[in-house]
């Protein structure tokens, strides 16, 4: 979330529209199952013609009551706003616009990317569109170490299989898995991957010089740990630095120029929290401020 409430609201509205377009204009139009309550609503829409937005609101009521204590009042109010926006877009605006009727695989891939972008924009404002989102957000609050996209993907499996059984369409299960895998990957990348995704571990004889070089080329802080060689027992400095992929490239070359004998380990990281990095706040974190 930003400190500008107007910008947060605009991003919520944009996220709701993009997410609704990915589901209604691509997935539902091509018979591709989607996640959670939206997936259940899509089944009811295809079977009985019940508007997706209306069924989404009705199904969400018991889920809201279940997750209210975990997620808090502020998160609930923002989510209710997104639920209403999602309902308006899927029931009134998007039906008046053209939908994609081309290749089913292209609809699956494009819909997954579009829906992932929209959902990530919503989650990054500490909000959701309700339904299974409430449950996955509650799981994330209780188990913050779990990647958010993975939680979302796991919550989708039952609805995907149910869709295939109801419509006797085995292919839809495969397309649904692809859709939700792509969507989850986009959510993870947008929420965490662009800001920081690497950890550099540099074993050197002069940790302070390494830290100065890191600050010079990448404007990043670093931490020095005291180490000892496993064979000869000589003292070593182990420098840790969380950075982006581009910064890692710059740090690597700077370290090699400074100390050609240094040992560099590059690790992939899913989430980084702390000064200089974007931090996702969910549920009651904001309520307690």
Tab-separated table of C-alpha atoms in Angstrom, residues 5-6 22 60 76 89 108 147 175 239:
chain	number	residue	atom	x	y	z
A	5	UNK	CA	-5.389	6.818	-0.040
A	6	UNK	CA	-6.688	8.067	-3.380
A	22	UNK	CA	-9.380	-12.053	-16.912
A	60	UNK	CA	-19.050	-14.733	0.615
A	76	UNK	CA	-12.871	-6.548	5.704
A	89	UNK	CA	-17.815	-5.201	-13.464
A	108	UNK	CA	-6.117	-19.763	-20.669
A	147	UNK	CA	4.500	-18.025	-0.680
A	175	UNK	CA	-6.707	-25.761	-18.728
A	239	UNK	CA	29.184	-10.490	3.541
